[in-house]
Coordinates of C-alpha atoms and ligand atoms in Angstrom, one line a residue:
X15 CA -0.2 0.1 0.1
X16 CA 1.3 3.4 -0.8
X17 CA -0.3 5.2 1.1
X18 CA 1.2 7.8 3.3
X19 CA 0.0 9.3 6.6
X20 CA 2.8 9.2 10.0
X21 CA 2.3 8.9 13.2
X22 CA -1.0 5.4 13.5
X23 CA -0.8 3.2 15.9
X24 CA 3.0 3.3 18.1
X25 CA 2.3 4.5 21.2
X26 CA 4.5 5.1 24.6
X27 CA 5.6 2.5 26.9
X28 CA 5.2 4.6 30.4
X29 CA 2.7 2.9 33.0
X30 CA -0.7 4.1 32.6
X31 CA -1.5 5.5 36.5
X32 CA -4.0 2.7 37.4
X33 CA -6.7 4.7 38.3
X34 CA -7.9 7.8 37.5
X35 CA -11.8 9.3 37.8
X36 CA -12.1 10.4 33.6
X37 CA -10.7 9.2 31.2
X38 CA -10.5 11.9 28.0
X39 CA -10.6 9.7 24.8
X40 CA -9.8 12.7 21.8
X41 CA -7.1 15.5 21.8
X42 CA -9.1 17.8 19.4
X43 CA -11.2 20.8 19.9
X44 CA -13.2 18.7 23.0
X45 CA -11.4 16.7 24.1
X46 CA -8.0 20.1 25.2
X47 CA -11.2 21.9 25.9
X48 CA -12.9 18.8 28.8
X49 CA -9.9 18.0 30.4
X50 CA -8.7 21.9 30.8
X51 CA -12.4 21.5 33.1
X52 CA -12.0 18.6 34.3
X53 CA -8.8 19.6 36.0
X54 CA -10.6 23.0 36.6
X55 CA -13.5 20.5 39.2
X56 CA -10.0 18.7 40.7
X57 CA -10.4 15.8 38.9
X58 CA -7.8 13.2 38.4
X59 CA -8.2 12.6 34.4
X60 CA -6.3 11.2 31.9
X61 CA -6.4 12.0 27.8
X62 CA -5.8 9.2 25.1
X63 CA -5.1 10.3 21.0
X64 CA -4.6 8.4 18.4
X65 CA -2.2 10.8 16.8
X66 CA 1.0 12.3 17.2
X67 CA 0.1 16.0 18.4
X68 CA -2.8 17.6 19.7
X69 CA -5.4 18.5 16.7
X70 CA -8.3 15.7 16.1
X71 CA -9.9 17.1 12.4
X72 CA -7.4 19.6 12.0
X73 CA -4.2 17.8 12.4
X74 CA -5.3 14.7 10.5
X75 CA -6.0 16.6 7.5
X76 CA -3.6 18.2 6.4
X77 CA -4.9 18.7 2.3
X78 CA -4.1 21.0 -0.2
X79 CA -6.8 23.5 0.5
X80 CA -8.0 22.7 4.3
X81 CA -9.7 25.9 5.5
X82 CA -12.8 25.6 8.3
X83 CA -15.8 27.9 6.3
X84 CA -16.7 29.2 9.4
X85 CA -14.9 32.7 10.8
X86 CA -12.2 32.4 12.1
X87 CA -13.0 34.5 15.2
X88 CA -16.1 32.5 15.4
X89 CA -15.0 28.3 15.0
X90 CA -13.0 30.2 17.5
X91 CA -13.0 29.0 21.4
X92 CA -15.6 31.6 23.8
X93 CA -14.4 30.1 27.6
X94 CA -11.7 32.3 28.0
X95 CA -11.1 36.3 27.4
X96 CA -8.0 36.2 27.2
X97 CA -6.9 34.1 24.6
X98 CA -10.0 35.5 22.8
X99 CA -8.2 39.0 22.9
X100 CA -4.6 37.9 22.2
X101 CA -5.1 36.1 19.3
X102 CA -5.0 36.8 16.2
X103 CA -6.0 35.3 13.0
X104 CA -4.9 36.2 10.1
X105 CA -8.1 35.1 7.4
X106 CA -11.6 35.7 7.0
X107 CA -11.7 31.5 6.9
X108 CA -8.4 30.6 8.7
X109 CA -6.7 28.1 6.6
X110 CA -5.8 24.4 9.3
X111 CA -1.3 24.8 9.9
X112 CA -3.1 29.0 11.9
X113 CA -5.4 26.4 12.9
X114 CA -3.8 23.2 14.2
X115 CA -1.2 26.1 15.8
X116 CA -3.8 27.9 17.6
X117 CA -5.3 24.2 18.3
X118 CA -1.6 23.5 19.9
X119 CA -1.5 26.5 21.6
X120 CA -4.3 26.6 23.7
X121 CA -2.5 22.8 24.7
X122 CA 0.1 24.9 26.2
X123 CA -1.8 28.0 27.1
X124 CA -3.7 25.5 29.5
X125 CA -0.6 22.9 30.8
X126 CA -2.8 20.1 28.1
X127 CA 0.0 18.3 26.9
X128 CA 0.8 16.2 30.0
X129 CA -2.9 14.8 30.3
X130 CA -2.2 13.5 27.2
X131 CA -0.9 9.9 25.7
X132 CA -0.5 10.7 22.2
X133 CA 0.1 7.7 19.3
X134 CA -2.6 5.6 21.6
X135 CA -5.9 4.0 20.9
X136 CA -7.8 3.0 23.3
X137 CA -9.4 -0.9 21.4
X138 CA -11.8 -1.6 24.6
X139 CA -13.3 -0.1 27.0
X140 CA -15.2 -2.3 29.0
X141 CA -18.6 -0.9 31.5
X142 CA -18.2 -3.5 34.8
X143 CA -21.6 -3.2 37.3
X144 CA -20.1 -3.8 40.7
X145 CA -16.8 -0.8 40.6
X146 CA -20.0 1.4 38.4
X147 CA -15.9 1.9 36.5
X148 CA -15.0 2.2 33.2
X149 CA -11.9 -0.5 32.0
X150 CA -10.0 0.7 29.1
X151 CA -7.2 -1.8 27.6
X152 CA -5.4 0.4 24.9
X153 CA -3.7 -0.9 21.0
X154 CA -1.1 -2.2 23.0
X155 CA -2.1 -3.6 25.6
X156 CA -2.1 -0.6 28.5
X157 CA -4.5 -0.7 30.7
X158 CA -6.8 2.2 33.0
X159 CA -10.0 2.3 34.7
X160 CA -12.4 5.5 35.5
X161 CA -15.0 6.3 36.4
X162 CA -16.4 8.5 33.7
X163 CA -15.4 7.9 29.6
X164 CA -15.0 11.1 28.0
X165 CA -15.2 10.4 23.7
X166 CA -14.1 13.4 22.3
X167 CA -13.9 11.4 19.0
X168 CA -15.6 13.4 16.4
X169 CA -17.8 13.2 14.2
X170 CA -15.5 12.9 11.1
X171 CA -12.3 11.4 11.9
X172 CA -13.0 7.9 11.0
X173 CA -12.3 7.9 6.7
X174 CA -13.6 6.3 4.1
X175 CA -10.7 5.0 1.5
X176 CA -12.9 2.8 -0.4
X177 CA -11.9 -0.8 -1.2
X178 CA -10.9 0.3 -5.4
X179 CA -10.6 -3.2 -6.8
X180 CA -6.9 -2.4 -7.6
X181 CA -5.9 0.1 -5.5
X182 CA -3.0 -2.3 -4.3
X183 CA -2.2 -3.2 -8.2
X184 CA -1.7 0.9 -8.6
X185 CA 2.4 1.3 -9.1
X186 CA 1.6 6.0 -8.8
X187 CA 0.7 7.6 -4.6
X188 CA -2.2 7.3 -3.0
X189 CA -3.4 10.2 -0.3
X190 CA -6.8 10.1 1.8
X191 CA -7.8 13.9 2.5
X192 CA -7.5 13.1 6.2
X193 CA -4.7 11.0 6.3
X194 CA -2.4 13.2 4.3
X195 CA 0.9 13.6 4.7
X196 CA 2.5 16.1 7.7
X197 CA 5.3 17.0 4.8
X198 CA 2.9 17.4 2.3
X199 CA 2.8 16.6 -1.2
X200 CA 4.3 18.3 -4.4
X201 CA 1.9 17.6 -7.6
X202 CA 3.9 19.0 -10.1
X203 CA 4.3 18.0 -12.8
X204 CA 2.5 15.1 -12.2
X205 CA -1.2 13.2 -13.7
X206 CA -3.4 14.4 -10.4
X207 CA -6.8 11.5 -9.4
X208 CA -9.1 13.4 -7.7
X209 CA -12.4 11.8 -6.9
X210 CA -14.2 12.9 -4.4
X211 CA -16.5 16.4 -4.7
X212 CA -17.3 16.3 -1.6
X213 CA -16.8 19.9 0.6
X214 CA -12.9 18.6 1.4
X215 CA -12.9 17.8 -2.7
X216 CA -14.9 21.1 -4.3
X217 CA -11.3 22.7 -1.2
X218 CA -8.6 20.4 -3.3
X219 CA -9.5 21.0 -7.0
X220 CA -8.0 25.1 -6.6
X221 CA -4.5 23.9 -5.5
X222 CA -3.7 20.9 -7.2
X223 CA -4.9 22.2 -10.5
X224 CA -2.8 24.9 -9.9
X225 CA 0.4 22.6 -9.2
X226 CA -0.5 19.3 -11.6
X227 CA 0.5 18.6 -15.0
X228 CA -3.2 17.6 -15.5
X229 CA -5.7 17.8 -12.7
X230 CA -8.6 15.5 -13.7
X231 CA -11.8 15.4 -11.5
X232 CA -13.5 11.6 -10.9
X233 CA -17.9 13.0 -9.9
X234 CA -20.5 10.7 -8.9
X235 CA -22.2 14.1 -7.5
X236 CA -22.7 17.4 -7.8
X237 CA -22.3 19.3 -5.5
X238 CA -23.5 22.7 -4.4
X239 CA -20.9 25.6 -3.8
X240 CA -20.9 28.9 -3.1
X241 CA -17.7 31.6 -2.9
X242 CA -15.8 31.9 0.3
X243 CA -14.5 35.5 -0.1
X244 CA -12.0 34.7 1.5
X245 CA -9.9 37.9 3.3
X246 CA -7.2 40.0 5.3
X247 CA -8.5 39.5 9.0
X248 CA -7.3 43.8 8.6
X249 CA -7.1 45.5 12.3
X250 CA -10.3 47.1 12.2
X251 CA -12.4 44.0 11.8
X252 CA -10.3 41.6 14.2
X253 CA -10.6 44.9 16.4
X254 CA -14.0 45.7 16.4
X255 CA -15.0 41.6 16.4
X256 CA -12.5 41.5 20.1
X257 CA -15.1 44.9 21.4
X258 CA -17.9 42.8 21.5
X259 CA -16.8 40.1 21.9
X260 CA -18.5 39.1 24.6
X261 CA -22.0 40.1 23.5
X262 CA -21.3 38.3 20.2
X263 CA -20.6 34.9 22.0
X264 CA -24.4 35.4 23.6
X265 CA -26.1 36.5 19.9
X266 CA -24.3 33.3 18.2
X267 CA -25.7 32.2 20.9
X268 CA -28.9 32.6 20.5
X269 CA -29.3 31.6 16.6
X270 CA -29.6 27.8 15.1
X271 CA -25.8 27.4 14.1
X272 CA -24.2 29.1 15.5
X273 CA -22.9 32.2 14.6
X274 CA -22.8 35.8 15.2
X275 CA -23.4 38.2 12.3
X276 CA -25.9 36.7 10.5
X277 CA -28.8 38.4 10.2
X278 CA -32.1 36.7 11.2
X279 CA -34.0 35.9 7.6
X280 CA -37.1 37.8 8.2
X281 CA -39.0 37.0 5.0
X282 CA -40.2 33.8 2.3
X283 CA -38.0 33.2 -0.9
X284 CA -41.8 33.0 -2.3
X285 CA -42.9 36.8 -1.1
X286 CA -40.8 38.3 -3.8
X287 CA -40.7 38.7 -7.2
X288 CA -38.1 37.0 -9.3
X289 CA -36.0 41.1 -9.4
X290 CA -36.3 41.3 -5.6
X291 CA -35.3 37.7 -5.4
X292 CA -32.1 37.4 -7.8
X293 CA -31.2 40.6 -6.6
X294 CA -30.9 39.2 -2.3
X295 CA -29.1 36.2 -3.5
X296 CA -26.6 38.3 -5.5
X297 CA -25.9 40.4 -2.8
X298 CA -25.3 37.0 -0.5
X299 CA -23.3 35.4 -3.8
X300 CA -20.9 39.0 -3.5
X301 CA -20.8 38.7 0.6
X302 CA -19.6 34.6 0.8
X303 CA -20.4 31.9 3.2
X304 CA -22.0 28.8 3.7
X305 CA -24.6 30.4 6.0
X306 CA -24.8 33.6 5.1
X307 CA -26.0 31.6 1.9
X308 CA -28.6 29.3 3.8
X309 CA -30.3 32.3 5.6
X310 CA -31.0 34.4 3.3
X311 CA -34.5 33.3 4.1
X312 CA -37.1 32.4 5.8
X313 CA -37.4 28.7 4.4
X314 CA -34.8 27.8 2.3
X315 CA -34.2 24.4 4.2
X316 CA -38.2 24.1 4.8
X317 CA -39.8 24.5 1.3
X318 CA -38.7 23.2 -1.4
X319 CA -40.6 25.7 -3.5
X320 CA -38.7 28.0 -1.8
X321 CA -35.1 26.1 -2.2
X322 CA -36.2 25.5 -5.6
X323 CA -35.1 29.2 -6.3
X324 CA -31.7 29.2 -4.0
X325 CA -30.5 25.6 -6.5
X326 CA -31.8 27.5 -10.2
X327 CA -29.8 30.8 -8.5
X328 CA -26.6 29.1 -8.1
X329 CA -26.7 26.4 -11.6
X330 CA -27.2 29.8 -13.1
X331 CA -24.4 31.0 -11.7
X332 CA -22.3 27.5 -12.6
X333 CA -22.8 27.8 -16.0
X334 CA -21.9 31.5 -16.0
X335 CA -18.9 31.4 -14.9
X336 CA -17.5 27.9 -16.1
X337 CA -17.0 27.7 -19.7
X338 CA -17.7 25.0 -21.4
X339 CA -21.6 24.5 -21.3
X340 CA -21.8 20.2 -20.9
X341 CA -19.2 20.5 -17.6
X342 CA -21.2 23.7 -16.3
X343 CA -23.8 21.3 -16.4
X344 CA -22.1 17.8 -14.7
X345 CA -21.2 20.8 -11.9
X346 CA -24.4 21.4 -11.8
X347 CA -26.2 19.6 -9.1
X348 CA -30.2 18.0 -9.5
X349 CA -31.1 15.3 -6.9
X350 CA -30.6 17.3 -3.7
X351 CA -32.6 20.8 -3.1
X352 CA -29.5 22.9 -1.7
X353 CA -28.4 22.5 2.2
X354 CA -29.9 20.1 2.0
X355 CA -26.3 18.5 1.8
X356 CA -23.3 20.3 3.6
X357 CA -23.4 23.5 1.5
X358 CA -19.7 23.6 0.5
X359 CA -17.9 27.0 0.1
X360 CA -15.0 27.2 -1.8
X361 CA -12.5 29.5 -3.9
X362 CA -12.4 29.3 -7.6
X363 CA -13.8 26.2 -7.5
X364 CA -16.1 26.9 -10.1
X365 CA -13.9 28.5 -12.4
X366 CA -10.9 26.1 -12.3
X367 CA -12.7 24.6 -14.7
X368 CA -12.0 26.0 -17.2
X369 CA -8.0 25.8 -16.8
X370 CA -6.3 24.2 -20.1
X371 CA -5.4 21.9 -17.1
X372 CA -8.6 21.1 -15.3
X373 CA -11.0 18.0 -16.5
X374 CA -14.3 16.8 -15.5
X375 CA -14.8 12.8 -15.7
X376 CA -18.7 11.8 -14.9
X377 CA -18.5 8.4 -12.9
X378 CA -22.6 7.9 -12.8
X379 CA -22.9 7.6 -16.5
X380 CA -19.5 5.6 -16.1
X381 CA -18.2 4.3 -13.3
X382 CA -15.6 3.6 -11.8
X383 CA -14.9 -0.2 -12.7
X384 CA -11.2 -0.8 -10.5
X385 CA -7.8 1.3 -10.0
X386 CA -5.5 -0.5 -12.4
X387 CA -1.3 0.3 -11.9
X388 CA -1.4 3.5 -14.4
X389 CA -4.6 4.9 -13.4
X390 CA -8.0 4.4 -13.1
X391 CA -10.6 2.4 -15.5
X392 CA -13.9 3.6 -15.6
X393 CA -16.1 2.0 -17.8
X394 CA -15.9 4.0 -20.9
X395 CA -12.2 4.5 -20.6
X396 CA -9.1 4.2 -19.1
X397 CA -7.4 7.5 -17.6
X398 CA -3.7 7.6 -16.7
X399 CA -1.8 8.7 -13.8
X400 CA 1.2 9.4 -11.2
X401 CA -1.5 9.9 -8.6
X402 CA -4.4 9.8 -6.4
X403 CA -6.4 12.1 -3.8
X404 CA -8.9 10.4 -2.7
X405 CA -11.7 13.0 -0.7
X406 CA -13.8 9.8 -0.8
X407 CA -15.5 11.4 3.4
X408 CA -16.0 9.6 6.6
X409 CA -17.5 7.2 8.4
X410 CA -19.9 9.4 10.0
X411 CA -20.5 10.6 13.4
X412 CA -19.9 6.4 15.2
X413 CA -17.3 5.2 12.8
X414 CA -14.8 6.6 16.0
X415 CA -17.5 5.5 18.1
X416 CA -17.6 1.7 16.6
X417 CA -14.5 2.0 16.1
X418 CA -13.6 0.7 19.9
X419 CA -14.8 -2.4 21.3
X420 CA -16.9 -0.5 24.0
X421 CA -19.7 -2.2 26.0
X422 CA -22.0 -1.0 29.2
X423 CA -24.5 -2.4 31.4
X424 CA -24.4 -7.0 30.7
X425 CA -22.0 -6.9 28.5
X426 CA -24.4 -5.6 25.7
X427 CA -21.9 -4.1 22.9
X428 CA -22.9 -0.1 21.2
X429 CA -22.2 -1.5 18.0
X430 CA -25.3 -4.4 18.5
X431 CA -27.2 -1.4 20.4
X432 CA -26.6 0.6 17.4
X433 CA -27.4 -2.3 14.8
X434 CA -30.3 -1.2 13.5
X435 CA -28.7 3.4 14.3
X436 CA -26.9 5.4 16.7
X437 CA -30.0 5.9 18.9
X438 CA -29.2 8.4 22.0
X439 CA -30.9 11.0 24.7
X440 CA -29.3 14.4 23.9
X441 CA -26.1 12.9 21.7
X442 CA -25.3 13.4 24.7
X443 CA -25.5 9.4 26.7
X444 CA -26.4 6.6 25.7
X445 CA -29.2 4.0 27.4
X446 CA -27.4 0.9 29.0
X447 CA -23.8 2.7 29.1
X448 CA -23.5 5.3 32.2
X449 CA -21.5 7.8 32.1
X450 CA -20.7 7.2 29.2
X451 CA -20.4 10.9 27.4
X452 CA -20.6 11.9 23.9
X453 CA -19.0 15.7 22.6
X454 CA -21.6 16.8 20.1
X455 CA -22.6 12.7 19.6
X456 CA -25.4 11.9 16.8
X457 CA -28.5 13.5 18.3
X458 CA -27.2 16.7 18.9
X459 CA -27.1 19.4 16.5
X460 CA -22.9 19.3 16.1
X461 CA -21.8 19.1 12.7
X462 CA -25.2 21.8 11.7
X463 CA -24.0 25.1 12.9
X464 CA -19.9 25.9 14.9
X465 CA -18.8 23.1 16.1
X466 CA -16.8 25.2 18.2
X467 CA -19.2 26.5 19.9
X468 CA -21.6 23.7 20.1
X469 CA -18.5 21.3 22.1
X470 CA -18.3 23.9 24.0
X471 CA -22.0 24.0 24.8
X472 CA -21.2 19.9 25.5
X473 CA -17.6 19.8 27.7
X474 CA -19.6 22.6 29.4
X475 CA -23.4 20.4 30.6
X476 CA -21.2 17.1 31.1
X477 CA -18.3 19.1 33.7
X478 CA -21.4 20.4 34.9
X479 CA -22.7 16.9 35.8
X480 CA -19.4 15.3 36.1
X481 CA -19.5 17.7 39.0
X482 CA -23.1 17.7 40.6
X483 CA -22.8 13.7 40.3
X484 CA -19.0 14.2 42.2
X485 CA -21.4 16.2 44.9
X486 CA -23.9 14.7 44.8
X487 CA -22.0 11.8 46.0
X488 CA -24.1 9.6 43.0
X489 CA -21.8 7.0 41.4
X490 CA -23.1 6.7 37.6
X491 CA -25.6 8.8 35.4
X492 CA -27.8 7.5 32.4
X493 CA -30.5 8.1 30.2
X494 CA -33.9 6.4 30.8
X495 CA -34.8 4.3 27.5
X496 CA -38.2 6.3 27.4
X497 CA -36.5 8.9 27.6
X498 CA -33.9 8.5 25.6
X499 CA -36.5 6.7 22.6
X500 CA -38.5 10.7 22.9
X501 CA -35.3 12.1 22.0
X502 CA -34.5 9.9 18.9
X503 CA -38.1 10.8 17.7
X504 CA -38.2 14.0 18.4
X505 CA -35.2 14.0 16.4
X506 CA -36.7 12.0 13.5
X507 CA -40.0 14.5 14.5
X508 CA -37.5 17.7 13.6
X509 CA -35.4 16.0 10.6
X510 CA -39.4 15.2 9.0
X511 CA -39.9 19.0 8.8
X512 CA -37.3 19.7 7.1
X513 CA -35.7 18.9 2.8
X514 CA -33.0 17.9 5.2
X515 CA -34.0 14.4 4.5
X516 CA -34.6 14.2 0.7
X517 CA -30.6 14.4 0.4
X518 CA -28.9 10.6 0.7
X519 CA -25.4 12.3 2.6
X520 CA -23.3 11.1 5.2
X521 CA -26.3 12.7 7.8
X522 CA -28.3 10.3 6.7
X523 CA -25.1 6.9 6.6
X524 CA -26.2 6.9 3.6
X525 CA -22.7 7.2 2.1
X526 CA -21.5 3.6 3.4
X527 CA -22.6 1.1 2.3
X528 CA -24.7 -1.2 5.0
X529 CA -25.1 1.4 7.4
X530 CA -28.7 1.9 9.3
X531 CA -30.2 4.9 6.9
X532 CA -30.9 7.4 10.3
X533 CA -30.9 10.9 10.6
X534 CA -28.3 11.7 12.9
X535 CA -28.1 15.4 13.2
X536 CA -30.6 17.6 15.6
X537 CA -31.7 19.7 13.5
X538 CA -34.1 22.3 15.2
X539 CA -30.8 24.4 16.1
X540 CA -28.3 25.4 18.1
X541 CA -30.4 27.5 20.4
X542 CA -33.4 25.3 20.3
X543 CA -31.1 22.4 21.5
X544 CA -28.7 24.6 24.8
X545 CA -31.9 25.3 26.0
X546 CA -33.5 21.7 25.8
X547 CA -30.5 20.8 27.6
X548 CA -30.4 23.6 30.1
X549 CA -34.7 22.7 31.8
X550 CA -32.9 19.1 31.7
X551 CA -30.5 20.1 34.3
X552 CA -33.2 23.4 36.2
X553 CA -35.8 19.8 36.5
X554 CA -33.1 17.9 38.3
X555 CA -31.6 16.0 35.6
X556 CA -34.6 14.9 34.1
X557 CA -35.1 11.3 32.0
X558 CA -31.8 10.7 33.3
X559 CA -31.3 8.0 36.0
X560 CA -28.2 9.0 39.2
X561 CA -27.6 5.7 41.0
X562 CA -24.7 4.0 43.2
X563 CA -23.3 5.7 46.6
X564 CA -19.6 7.4 46.4
X565 CA -19.6 7.4 49.9
X566 CA -20.3 3.9 49.7
X567 CA -17.0 2.9 48.0
Ligands
N01_601 O1 -16.9 14.0 2.1 P1 -18.3 13.4 1.8 P2 -15.7 15.0 2.2 N1 -16.6 6.9 -5.6 O2 -18.9 13.2 2.1 C1 -17.2 10.7 -3.6 C2 -16.6 18.1 6.5 N2 -15.9 19.7 6.1 O3 -14.4 14.2 2.7 O4 -22.1 12.4 -3.4 C3 -16.7 8.0 -6.8 O5 -18.4 14.8 1.6 C4 -18.7 10.2 -3.5 O6 -19.9 11.5 -3.7 P3 -21.6 10.7 -3.9 C5 -18.3 18.7 6.0 O7 -18.9 19.0 7.4 C6 -15.2 21.1 6.4 O8 -15.8 16.0 1.0 O9 -21.4 9.8 -3.0 N3 -17.0 8.8 -5.8 C7 -18.7 13.1 -3.0 O10 -18.4 13.3 -3.4 C8 -18.0 17.4 4.8 O11 -19.8 17.7 4.9 C9 -14.6 21.9 5.5 O12 -21.8 10.0 -4.9 C10 -17.0 8.3 -4.3 C11 -17.2 12.4 -1.9 O13 -16.4 10.6 -2.4 C12 -17.3 16.3 5.7 O14 -16.5 17.5 6.2 C13 -14.1 21.2 4.6 C14 -16.7 7.5 -4.3 C15 -17.0 12.2 -0.6 O15 -17.8 13.3 -0.4 C16 -17.1 15.2 4.8 O16 -16.8 16.3 3.2 C17 -13.5 20.5 4.8 C18 -17.4 6.5 -5.6 N4 -17.4 4.9 -4.9 C19 -14.7 18.4 4.9 N5 -17.4 7.1 -2.7 C20 -14.6 23.5 5.6 O17 -15.2 23.3 7.3 C21 -17.2 8.5 -2.3 N6 -17.8 9.5 -3.3 C22 -14.5 23.2 4.4

């Protein structure tokens, strides 16, 4: 196998503590903040991270063009006013290297690194009902016990490398976007194939095209993309934003997406004349950004007729940018309402198809049949390439949890419990798995908004819950089965009131053959969700069973 990456599955060998109060798995945005909160509460904690450094998503996804599509002043921690003020973002949307530097800065500033065992995967996690403790084992067989386990394992952290026939015969190099070599890849003078046109492929395309001799993009499904309009963050914009940071964070918490500064829509797309509507879309297109675009009107994600107006606008834009009409047609999505799959944000994606060294291949019409020693064979042609970049996505939301052999009460595995799809209460906990918390799990808004905002909200909730249990000498908390059932029904009911179920996407597991089709994120909005979480606490952890007395242990 020629896939190149570094930092996986090696382990430091020094002894682990036999027992800690809490284990935190994952050292991305979630894991780091969770560690910080638990240490502040006085808990003895141990963090684990499969990679050789902190950063999670931003550690692994080093592909060309990787950057966040939420503005950096929003996509950053709010827990520390000092941190907010001292960090200076250089761009409206920061690139991966800058976000990774920020996360490293946070790890050092709060002295979190010594708490983390790097290069270490947890492979098994078993709940002992007698001791009311979790027993965990690492890939190399080291053990540790903890009362609380916090899964900060991420929503998009299990890369999906398709098992194309013949891949082992390929004589060039191939790479997956989420396992990209830390030292980068030089595609100069190479013929490169890019497979996948989701958010990742859309970011990679212009960057690889600038370097490669020729880039062939293999597209199965066209995706909508809107321009980022990325720009240098000037001193004035930085100062203004930072001067009102607390108010902005509070405003973000009152929105659906957890982002401040996006005007709340007030009108239906259907209330305007075609000319007025076109002017609104043009203004938002010029401003850039996906959340802005989807906030143009109140009903873009709930009314098919309203959504169709946005589809028509973007498809018209594509045809105005891409000179070859056949390529423009192929790039125009027809199979899903805009925004029901992740709306991509790009820098010159469509423009890139006007370059002489870029071609687009429709692998829906003629699917990829095999990878050969020298290229890619589709149903109707063979494409000679020197390198392949896979932007084929992830086993999202449940993949990282299912990779670990997690066994709760009665020996039930999480994989068995979730055989028909994930079930959680609030996306935070699973019935039958006491003291196991999931940060931004299935059933929470997570990927449907500003991840860092959602992460902080979850971590604060979990920290508050653990503090409550400890001060009341409660040994364990878990959801009641009925509360979990009701929450899953509510998540589905809310999704069914929108257009989201009309798309095949990783939101519903449909990108992974055999994965149960269940719409996983909660799309009721961050503000509504946070209010429910607060209310559950205020009503004495409604829907949870709190059991056992630690003073007797
Ligand atoms: O993955 P995807 P992604 N043959 O699953 C194609 C976040 N993110 O890594 O649609 C041919 O969206 C597949 O085709 P199809 C963001 O949340 C954020 O791009 O299944 N093609 C699709 O085109 C995002 O949604 C940022 O027909 C195959 C692509 O691979 C999430 O990560 C940037 C194939 C996979 O698209 C995942 O995005 C990047 C096959 N056998 C990512 N198998 C920002 O913040 C798969 N495909 C900006």
